[in-house]
Structures are given as structure tokens and as C-alpha cells.
Short mmCIF file of N, CA and C in Angstrom, two decimals:
data_model
loop_
_atom_site.label_atom_id
_atom_site.label_comp_id
_atom_site.label_asym_id
_atom_site.label_seq_id
_atom_site.Cartn_x
_atom_site.Cartn_y
_atom_site.Cartn_z
N MET A 76 -89.72 146.16 -11.30
CA MET A 76 -90.02 144.89 -11.93
C MET A 76 -88.72 144.09 -12.13
N THR A 77 -88.80 142.79 -11.91
CA THR A 77 -87.61 141.97 -12.03
C THR A 77 -87.77 140.94 -13.15
N ASP A 78 -86.63 140.50 -13.64
CA ASP A 78 -86.63 139.49 -14.69
C ASP A 78 -86.43 138.09 -14.11
N HIS A 79 -86.43 138.01 -12.80
CA HIS A 79 -86.20 136.71 -12.16
C HIS A 79 -87.45 135.84 -12.25
N GLU A 80 -87.20 134.57 -12.35
CA GLU A 80 -88.29 133.60 -12.39
C GLU A 80 -87.99 132.48 -11.38
N PRO A 81 -88.27 132.75 -10.10
CA PRO A 81 -87.94 131.75 -9.07
C PRO A 81 -88.69 130.44 -9.28
N LEU A 82 -88.01 129.36 -8.92
CA LEU A 82 -88.65 128.05 -8.96
C LEU A 82 -89.73 127.98 -7.89
N GLU A 83 -90.83 127.39 -8.23
CA GLU A 83 -91.83 127.07 -7.21
C GLU A 83 -91.45 125.69 -6.67
N LEU A 84 -90.62 125.71 -5.65
CA LEU A 84 -90.08 124.45 -5.13
C LEU A 84 -91.16 123.45 -4.78
N GLU A 85 -92.27 123.94 -4.20
CA GLU A 85 -93.32 123.02 -3.79
C GLU A 85 -93.98 122.30 -4.97
N ARG A 86 -93.70 122.75 -6.18
CA ARG A 86 -94.23 122.11 -7.40
C ARG A 86 -93.13 121.48 -8.25
N PHE A 87 -91.87 121.68 -7.88
CA PHE A 87 -90.72 121.22 -8.66
C PHE A 87 -90.47 119.75 -8.36
N LEU A 88 -90.60 118.89 -9.37
CA LEU A 88 -90.54 117.44 -9.18
C LEU A 88 -89.30 116.96 -8.43
N PRO A 89 -88.08 117.35 -8.81
CA PRO A 89 -86.92 116.86 -8.05
C PRO A 89 -86.99 117.22 -6.56
N TYR A 90 -87.46 118.40 -6.26
CA TYR A 90 -87.59 118.81 -4.86
C TYR A 90 -88.62 117.95 -4.14
N ARG A 91 -89.77 117.74 -4.78
CA ARG A 91 -90.82 116.94 -4.16
C ARG A 91 -90.38 115.49 -3.94
N LEU A 92 -89.67 114.94 -4.91
CA LEU A 92 -89.16 113.57 -4.76
C LEU A 92 -88.14 113.50 -3.63
N SER A 93 -87.30 114.51 -3.53
CA SER A 93 -86.31 114.56 -2.46
C SER A 93 -86.99 114.63 -1.09
N ILE A 94 -88.00 115.48 -0.97
CA ILE A 94 -88.73 115.60 0.29
C ILE A 94 -89.40 114.27 0.64
N LEU A 95 -90.05 113.66 -0.34
CA LEU A 95 -90.71 112.37 -0.10
C LEU A 95 -89.69 111.32 0.32
N SER A 96 -88.57 111.26 -0.38
CA SER A 96 -87.53 110.29 -0.05
C SER A 96 -87.02 110.50 1.37
N ASN A 97 -86.78 111.75 1.74
CA ASN A 97 -86.31 112.05 3.09
C ASN A 97 -87.32 111.63 4.14
N ARG A 98 -88.58 111.92 3.91
CA ARG A 98 -89.62 111.56 4.88
C ARG A 98 -89.71 110.05 5.05
N VAL A 99 -89.71 109.34 3.94
CA VAL A 99 -89.84 107.88 3.99
C VAL A 99 -88.61 107.28 4.67
N SER A 100 -87.43 107.73 4.29
CA SER A 100 -86.20 107.19 4.86
C SER A 100 -86.08 107.50 6.34
N GLN A 101 -86.41 108.71 6.73
CA GLN A 101 -86.28 109.11 8.13
C GLN A 101 -87.21 108.34 9.05
N ALA A 102 -88.38 107.99 8.55
CA ALA A 102 -89.35 107.28 9.39
C ALA A 102 -88.78 105.96 9.89
N ILE A 103 -88.15 105.18 9.03
CA ILE A 103 -87.58 103.91 9.46
C ILE A 103 -86.21 104.12 10.11
N ALA A 104 -85.50 105.15 9.68
CA ALA A 104 -84.15 105.40 10.18
C ALA A 104 -84.14 105.65 11.69
N ARG A 105 -85.14 106.33 12.19
CA ARG A 105 -85.19 106.60 13.63
C ARG A 105 -85.07 105.33 14.44
N GLU A 106 -85.77 104.31 13.99
CA GLU A 106 -85.78 103.06 14.76
C GLU A 106 -84.42 102.37 14.75
N TYR A 107 -83.80 102.21 13.56
CA TYR A 107 -82.52 101.50 13.56
C TYR A 107 -81.39 102.37 14.10
N GLN A 108 -81.55 103.69 14.05
CA GLN A 108 -80.53 104.54 14.68
C GLN A 108 -80.54 104.35 16.19
N GLN A 109 -81.73 104.31 16.77
CA GLN A 109 -81.84 104.14 18.22
C GLN A 109 -81.43 102.74 18.66
N ARG A 110 -81.87 101.73 17.94
CA ARG A 110 -81.62 100.35 18.35
C ARG A 110 -80.19 99.89 18.10
N PHE A 111 -79.59 100.37 17.00
CA PHE A 111 -78.28 99.84 16.59
C PHE A 111 -77.19 100.88 16.40
N ASP A 112 -77.49 102.15 16.72
CA ASP A 112 -76.51 103.23 16.48
C ASP A 112 -76.01 103.14 15.04
N LEU A 113 -76.94 103.11 14.14
CA LEU A 113 -76.66 102.90 12.71
C LEU A 113 -77.15 104.11 11.93
N THR A 114 -76.29 104.66 11.08
CA THR A 114 -76.72 105.79 10.25
C THR A 114 -77.47 105.26 9.02
N MET A 115 -78.14 106.17 8.33
CA MET A 115 -78.87 105.79 7.13
C MET A 115 -77.90 105.22 6.08
N THR A 116 -76.75 105.85 5.94
CA THR A 116 -75.76 105.37 4.97
C THR A 116 -75.27 103.98 5.35
N GLU A 117 -75.03 103.76 6.63
CA GLU A 117 -74.59 102.44 7.08
C GLU A 117 -75.64 101.38 6.81
N TRP A 118 -76.91 101.71 7.05
CA TRP A 118 -77.98 100.75 6.76
C TRP A 118 -78.02 100.43 5.27
N ARG A 119 -77.89 101.43 4.43
CA ARG A 119 -77.92 101.18 2.98
C ARG A 119 -76.75 100.32 2.54
N VAL A 120 -75.60 100.53 3.14
CA VAL A 120 -74.44 99.69 2.83
C VAL A 120 -74.73 98.24 3.26
N ILE A 121 -75.26 98.06 4.45
CA ILE A 121 -75.61 96.71 4.92
C ILE A 121 -76.62 96.07 3.97
N ALA A 122 -77.63 96.83 3.57
CA ALA A 122 -78.66 96.29 2.68
C ALA A 122 -78.07 95.86 1.34
N VAL A 123 -77.17 96.66 0.79
CA VAL A 123 -76.54 96.32 -0.50
C VAL A 123 -75.64 95.10 -0.35
N LEU A 124 -74.86 95.05 0.71
CA LEU A 124 -74.00 93.88 0.91
C LEU A 124 -74.83 92.61 1.10
N ALA A 125 -75.97 92.73 1.77
CA ALA A 125 -76.85 91.58 1.95
C ALA A 125 -77.45 91.16 0.61
N ARG A 126 -77.86 92.13 -0.17
CA ARG A 126 -78.50 91.84 -1.47
C ARG A 126 -77.54 91.12 -2.40
N PHE A 127 -76.27 91.47 -2.34
CA PHE A 127 -75.28 90.87 -3.23
C PHE A 127 -74.32 89.98 -2.44
N ASP A 128 -74.88 89.29 -1.46
CA ASP A 128 -74.11 88.38 -0.61
C ASP A 128 -73.38 87.36 -1.46
N GLY A 129 -72.15 87.11 -1.09
CA GLY A 129 -71.36 86.12 -1.81
C GLY A 129 -70.53 86.74 -2.92
N ALA A 130 -71.01 87.87 -3.47
CA ALA A 130 -70.28 88.52 -4.55
C ALA A 130 -69.03 89.20 -4.00
N GLY A 131 -69.11 89.67 -2.77
CA GLY A 131 -67.98 90.40 -2.21
C GLY A 131 -67.74 91.68 -2.98
N LEU A 132 -68.48 92.71 -2.65
CA LEU A 132 -68.38 93.97 -3.38
C LEU A 132 -67.22 94.81 -2.88
N SER A 133 -66.64 95.60 -3.78
CA SER A 133 -65.63 96.58 -3.38
C SER A 133 -66.35 97.82 -2.88
N ALA A 134 -65.61 98.71 -2.23
CA ALA A 134 -66.21 99.96 -1.75
C ALA A 134 -66.76 100.76 -2.93
N ARG A 135 -66.05 100.76 -4.04
CA ARG A 135 -66.52 101.47 -5.23
C ARG A 135 -67.85 100.89 -5.73
N GLU A 136 -67.95 99.57 -5.74
CA GLU A 136 -69.20 98.93 -6.18
C GLU A 136 -70.35 99.23 -5.23
N VAL A 137 -70.07 99.30 -3.94
CA VAL A 137 -71.11 99.66 -2.98
C VAL A 137 -71.60 101.08 -3.27
N ALA A 138 -70.67 102.00 -3.48
CA ALA A 138 -71.04 103.39 -3.79
C ALA A 138 -71.86 103.46 -5.07
N GLU A 139 -71.47 102.70 -6.08
CA GLU A 139 -72.21 102.70 -7.35
C GLU A 139 -73.62 102.15 -7.17
N ARG A 140 -73.75 101.05 -6.45
CA ARG A 140 -75.05 100.42 -6.28
C ARG A 140 -76.00 101.22 -5.40
N THR A 141 -75.45 101.98 -4.47
CA THR A 141 -76.30 102.81 -3.60
C THR A 141 -76.51 104.20 -4.19
N GLU A 142 -75.68 104.54 -5.18
CA GLU A 142 -75.68 105.87 -5.78
C GLU A 142 -75.49 106.95 -4.71
N MET A 143 -74.61 106.63 -3.77
CA MET A 143 -74.26 107.58 -2.72
C MET A 143 -72.83 108.05 -2.93
N ASP A 144 -72.51 109.17 -2.30
CA ASP A 144 -71.18 109.76 -2.37
C ASP A 144 -70.13 108.76 -1.88
N LYS A 145 -69.03 108.65 -2.63
CA LYS A 145 -67.98 107.69 -2.27
C LYS A 145 -67.38 107.96 -0.89
N VAL A 146 -67.24 109.23 -0.55
CA VAL A 146 -66.68 109.58 0.76
C VAL A 146 -67.63 109.14 1.88
N ALA A 147 -68.93 109.36 1.69
CA ALA A 147 -69.91 108.95 2.70
C ALA A 147 -69.91 107.43 2.85
N VAL A 148 -69.83 106.73 1.73
CA VAL A 148 -69.79 105.26 1.78
C VAL A 148 -68.52 104.79 2.46
N SER A 149 -67.41 105.43 2.15
CA SER A 149 -66.13 105.06 2.76
C SER A 149 -66.18 105.24 4.28
N ARG A 150 -66.75 106.35 4.75
CA ARG A 150 -66.88 106.58 6.19
C ARG A 150 -67.78 105.52 6.84
N ALA A 151 -68.90 105.25 6.16
CA ALA A 151 -69.83 104.24 6.68
C ALA A 151 -69.15 102.88 6.78
N LEU A 152 -68.41 102.53 5.74
CA LEU A 152 -67.72 101.25 5.74
C LEU A 152 -66.67 101.19 6.85
N ALA A 153 -65.96 102.28 7.07
CA ALA A 153 -64.95 102.31 8.13
C ALA A 153 -65.62 102.05 9.49
N ARG A 154 -66.76 102.68 9.73
CA ARG A 154 -67.48 102.46 10.98
C ARG A 154 -67.99 101.03 11.10
N LEU A 155 -68.52 100.51 9.99
CA LEU A 155 -69.07 99.15 10.00
C LEU A 155 -67.96 98.11 10.21
N VAL A 156 -66.81 98.33 9.60
CA VAL A 156 -65.68 97.41 9.79
C VAL A 156 -65.18 97.50 11.23
N ALA A 157 -65.05 98.72 11.74
CA ALA A 157 -64.58 98.90 13.13
C ALA A 157 -65.54 98.25 14.13
N ALA A 158 -66.84 98.28 13.82
CA ALA A 158 -67.85 97.68 14.71
C ALA A 158 -68.01 96.18 14.44
N LYS A 159 -67.21 95.65 13.53
CA LYS A 159 -67.24 94.23 13.17
C LYS A 159 -68.58 93.80 12.57
N ARG A 160 -69.24 94.74 11.90
CA ARG A 160 -70.49 94.44 11.20
C ARG A 160 -70.23 94.07 9.75
N VAL A 161 -69.07 94.50 9.26
CA VAL A 161 -68.63 94.19 7.90
C VAL A 161 -67.20 93.69 7.98
N VAL A 162 -66.89 92.71 7.15
CA VAL A 162 -65.54 92.14 7.07
C VAL A 162 -64.93 92.54 5.74
N ARG A 163 -63.67 92.97 5.79
CA ARG A 163 -62.93 93.31 4.57
C ARG A 163 -61.94 92.19 4.31
N ARG A 164 -62.00 91.63 3.10
CA ARG A 164 -61.09 90.54 2.72
C ARG A 164 -60.42 90.87 1.40
N THR A 165 -59.33 90.20 1.13
CA THR A 165 -58.69 90.38 -0.18
C THR A 165 -59.46 89.56 -1.20
N HIS A 166 -59.50 90.04 -2.41
CA HIS A 166 -60.24 89.38 -3.48
C HIS A 166 -59.39 88.30 -4.13
N ASP A 167 -59.78 87.06 -3.95
CA ASP A 167 -59.09 85.92 -4.56
C ASP A 167 -57.57 86.03 -4.49
N GLY A 168 -57.08 86.42 -3.34
CA GLY A 168 -55.63 86.49 -3.16
C GLY A 168 -54.98 87.74 -3.74
N ASP A 169 -55.73 88.60 -4.40
CA ASP A 169 -55.19 89.84 -4.97
C ASP A 169 -55.18 90.90 -3.87
N LYS A 170 -54.02 91.14 -3.28
CA LYS A 170 -53.93 92.05 -2.14
C LYS A 170 -54.23 93.50 -2.51
N ARG A 171 -54.27 93.80 -3.80
CA ARG A 171 -54.57 95.17 -4.22
C ARG A 171 -56.06 95.45 -4.21
N ARG A 172 -56.88 94.42 -4.19
CA ARG A 172 -58.34 94.61 -4.23
C ARG A 172 -58.98 93.95 -3.02
N SER A 173 -59.74 94.75 -2.29
CA SER A 173 -60.45 94.18 -1.15
C SER A 173 -61.94 94.13 -1.46
N VAL A 174 -62.59 93.17 -0.84
CA VAL A 174 -64.03 93.02 -0.98
C VAL A 174 -64.65 93.05 0.41
N LEU A 175 -65.91 93.40 0.45
CA LEU A 175 -66.62 93.58 1.71
C LEU A 175 -67.76 92.60 1.80
N LEU A 176 -67.91 92.04 2.98
CA LEU A 176 -68.98 91.07 3.25
C LEU A 176 -69.57 91.37 4.61
N LEU A 177 -70.85 91.05 4.77
CA LEU A 177 -71.45 91.19 6.09
C LEU A 177 -70.90 90.13 7.02
N SER A 178 -70.63 90.54 8.24
CA SER A 178 -70.23 89.58 9.27
C SER A 178 -71.50 89.02 9.91
N ALA A 179 -71.33 88.11 10.85
CA ALA A 179 -72.50 87.59 11.57
C ALA A 179 -73.24 88.73 12.28
N LYS A 180 -72.47 89.69 12.85
CA LYS A 180 -73.10 90.85 13.51
C LYS A 180 -73.88 91.70 12.50
N GLY A 181 -73.32 91.86 11.31
CA GLY A 181 -74.00 92.62 10.27
C GLY A 181 -75.29 91.95 9.83
N TRP A 182 -75.23 90.61 9.67
CA TRP A 182 -76.44 89.86 9.29
C TRP A 182 -77.51 89.95 10.38
N LYS A 183 -77.07 89.94 11.63
CA LYS A 183 -78.03 90.02 12.74
C LYS A 183 -78.81 91.33 12.66
N ILE A 184 -78.11 92.42 12.39
CA ILE A 184 -78.78 93.72 12.24
C ILE A 184 -79.69 93.70 11.02
N HIS A 185 -79.16 93.21 9.91
CA HIS A 185 -79.96 93.15 8.68
C HIS A 185 -81.26 92.39 8.92
N ASP A 186 -81.15 91.27 9.61
CA ASP A 186 -82.32 90.40 9.79
C ASP A 186 -83.36 90.99 10.73
N VAL A 187 -83.01 92.03 11.46
CA VAL A 187 -83.98 92.76 12.27
C VAL A 187 -84.53 93.96 11.49
N VAL A 188 -83.64 94.70 10.83
CA VAL A 188 -84.05 95.94 10.18
C VAL A 188 -84.80 95.69 8.87
N ALA A 189 -84.40 94.70 8.09
CA ALA A 189 -85.06 94.45 6.80
C ALA A 189 -86.57 94.20 6.95
N PRO A 190 -87.01 93.37 7.88
CA PRO A 190 -88.46 93.21 8.05
C PRO A 190 -89.15 94.51 8.48
N LEU A 191 -88.47 95.32 9.30
CA LEU A 191 -89.05 96.61 9.68
C LEU A 191 -89.21 97.50 8.45
N ALA A 192 -88.20 97.50 7.59
CA ALA A 192 -88.26 98.30 6.37
C ALA A 192 -89.39 97.82 5.45
N ARG A 193 -89.52 96.49 5.33
CA ARG A 193 -90.60 95.94 4.49
C ARG A 193 -91.97 96.31 5.05
N GLU A 194 -92.11 96.25 6.36
CA GLU A 194 -93.38 96.61 7.00
C GLU A 194 -93.69 98.09 6.77
N HIS A 195 -92.68 98.91 6.88
CA HIS A 195 -92.86 100.34 6.64
C HIS A 195 -93.30 100.57 5.19
N GLU A 196 -92.69 99.85 4.27
CA GLU A 196 -93.07 99.97 2.86
C GLU A 196 -94.52 99.53 2.66
N ARG A 197 -94.92 98.42 3.30
CA ARG A 197 -96.31 97.95 3.19
C ARG A 197 -97.29 99.00 3.69
N GLU A 198 -96.95 99.62 4.82
CA GLU A 198 -97.83 100.66 5.37
C GLU A 198 -97.93 101.85 4.43
N LEU A 199 -96.81 102.25 3.88
CA LEU A 199 -96.78 103.39 2.96
C LEU A 199 -97.59 103.07 1.70
N LEU A 200 -97.35 101.92 1.11
CA LEU A 200 -98.07 101.54 -0.10
C LEU A 200 -99.54 101.24 0.19
N GLY A 201 -99.85 100.91 1.46
CA GLY A 201 -101.23 100.67 1.85
C GLY A 201 -102.12 101.90 1.71
N ARG A 202 -101.51 103.06 1.61
CA ARG A 202 -102.27 104.30 1.40
C ARG A 202 -102.78 104.42 -0.03
N LEU A 203 -102.25 103.56 -0.90
CA LEU A 203 -102.63 103.58 -2.32
C LEU A 203 -103.50 102.37 -2.62
N ASP A 204 -104.42 102.53 -3.56
CA ASP A 204 -105.17 101.35 -3.99
C ASP A 204 -104.32 100.58 -5.00
N ALA A 205 -104.81 99.42 -5.42
CA ALA A 205 -104.03 98.53 -6.29
C ALA A 205 -103.64 99.21 -7.60
N ASP A 206 -104.57 99.95 -8.20
CA ASP A 206 -104.25 100.64 -9.45
C ASP A 206 -103.18 101.70 -9.24
N GLU A 207 -103.24 102.42 -8.13
CA GLU A 207 -102.24 103.45 -7.84
C GLU A 207 -100.86 102.83 -7.60
N ARG A 208 -100.84 101.67 -6.94
CA ARG A 208 -99.56 100.99 -6.72
C ARG A 208 -98.94 100.54 -8.04
N ARG A 209 -99.76 99.99 -8.93
CA ARG A 209 -99.25 99.57 -10.23
C ARG A 209 -98.75 100.77 -11.03
N MET A 210 -99.50 101.86 -10.99
CA MET A 210 -99.10 103.07 -11.71
C MET A 210 -97.80 103.63 -11.13
N LEU A 211 -97.71 103.67 -9.82
CA LEU A 211 -96.48 104.15 -9.19
C LEU A 211 -95.29 103.31 -9.65
N GLN A 212 -95.45 102.00 -9.67
CA GLN A 212 -94.37 101.12 -10.10
C GLN A 212 -93.98 101.41 -11.55
N ARG A 213 -94.97 101.62 -12.41
CA ARG A 213 -94.67 101.93 -13.82
C ARG A 213 -93.94 103.26 -13.95
N VAL A 214 -94.39 104.25 -13.20
CA VAL A 214 -93.74 105.56 -13.26
C VAL A 214 -92.31 105.47 -12.75
N LEU A 215 -92.10 104.80 -11.62
CA LEU A 215 -90.75 104.64 -11.09
C LEU A 215 -89.86 103.90 -12.07
N ASP A 216 -90.40 102.86 -12.71
CA ASP A 216 -89.62 102.09 -13.68
C ASP A 216 -89.22 102.96 -14.87
N LYS A 217 -90.08 103.89 -15.26
CA LYS A 217 -89.75 104.80 -16.37
C LYS A 217 -88.72 105.84 -15.96
N LEU A 218 -88.91 106.41 -14.79
CA LEU A 218 -88.03 107.51 -14.35
C LEU A 218 -86.69 107.01 -13.81
N ALA A 219 -86.69 105.87 -13.18
CA ALA A 219 -85.46 105.33 -12.59
C ALA A 219 -85.41 103.82 -12.82
N PRO A 220 -85.11 103.42 -14.05
CA PRO A 220 -85.09 101.98 -14.33
C PRO A 220 -84.02 101.27 -13.50
N VAL A 221 -84.36 100.05 -13.08
CA VAL A 221 -83.40 99.27 -12.28
C VAL A 221 -82.62 98.34 -13.17
#
């Protein structure tokens, strides 16, 4: 007899949310990876820079807003800058601080992928009725307030 009490992963909420997140993200990721040679992290960086266009976010702010690992964000940004999808500029003449903005190439990708992502979200939410969608939104707002 053992004193161990293994987690039932298939019933463990963090595990289930992680699996769901991976499935949802991977479904759309396949398309933009094939079309634009874009990783999931790179797409999220593009999406955040688009969302806060004009603000000129630092790499640290991008990592904070995406809640992704700083090293992963840094690698993604390096690739995006090298591919001329993101532009790095100095912040108001302060050479110690750089800000990141989408380039025309970055916006072009965003303007193709964002509608695909929205359509994917509509299809996913279409599996729920109106009451379930409202409940899901309330639960998400409670568990992960924006």
C-alpha cells in the first residue's frame, strides 16, 4: 500500500485549461506558420504590438502583456526585427530605451492573420449557445481578469 495520491490530470483544472489552450492555439497556428513562417510567439508579439499601436512597447512590456517568457519574447522579437516585420526605435531620443512597432510588413501579416483568428474564435464559440457563451465570459473574467 502506498501513501501517494497522484493527480488525476484529466480532471485537474490547470491541466485541462492548458490542453484546451494548446488545441485552440495550434489550430490557427498551423495556418500562419505555413503561410508566413511565423511561430506562435511571433504571432502573439505581432498581435500585442498591433493592439497597442502607437504606444511603442518595450520588449519587457511585450513580455508582460503576453505573459510569456522574456527569453522567448526576445527571440521572437529578434526574428521579427531581422525579417523587417517589427521596427526597433529609440524612445523619444532616449538611446537607453528602445520601443517596438509593427512595420508595414508586420501589419500586412497582422491584417491577414487577425481575421483568421477571429473566424476561428467564432467557430469555436459557435459550439456554445448564447447562455454558455455569456457564462464562459463571466468565468474567464473571474479567473483571469483583464
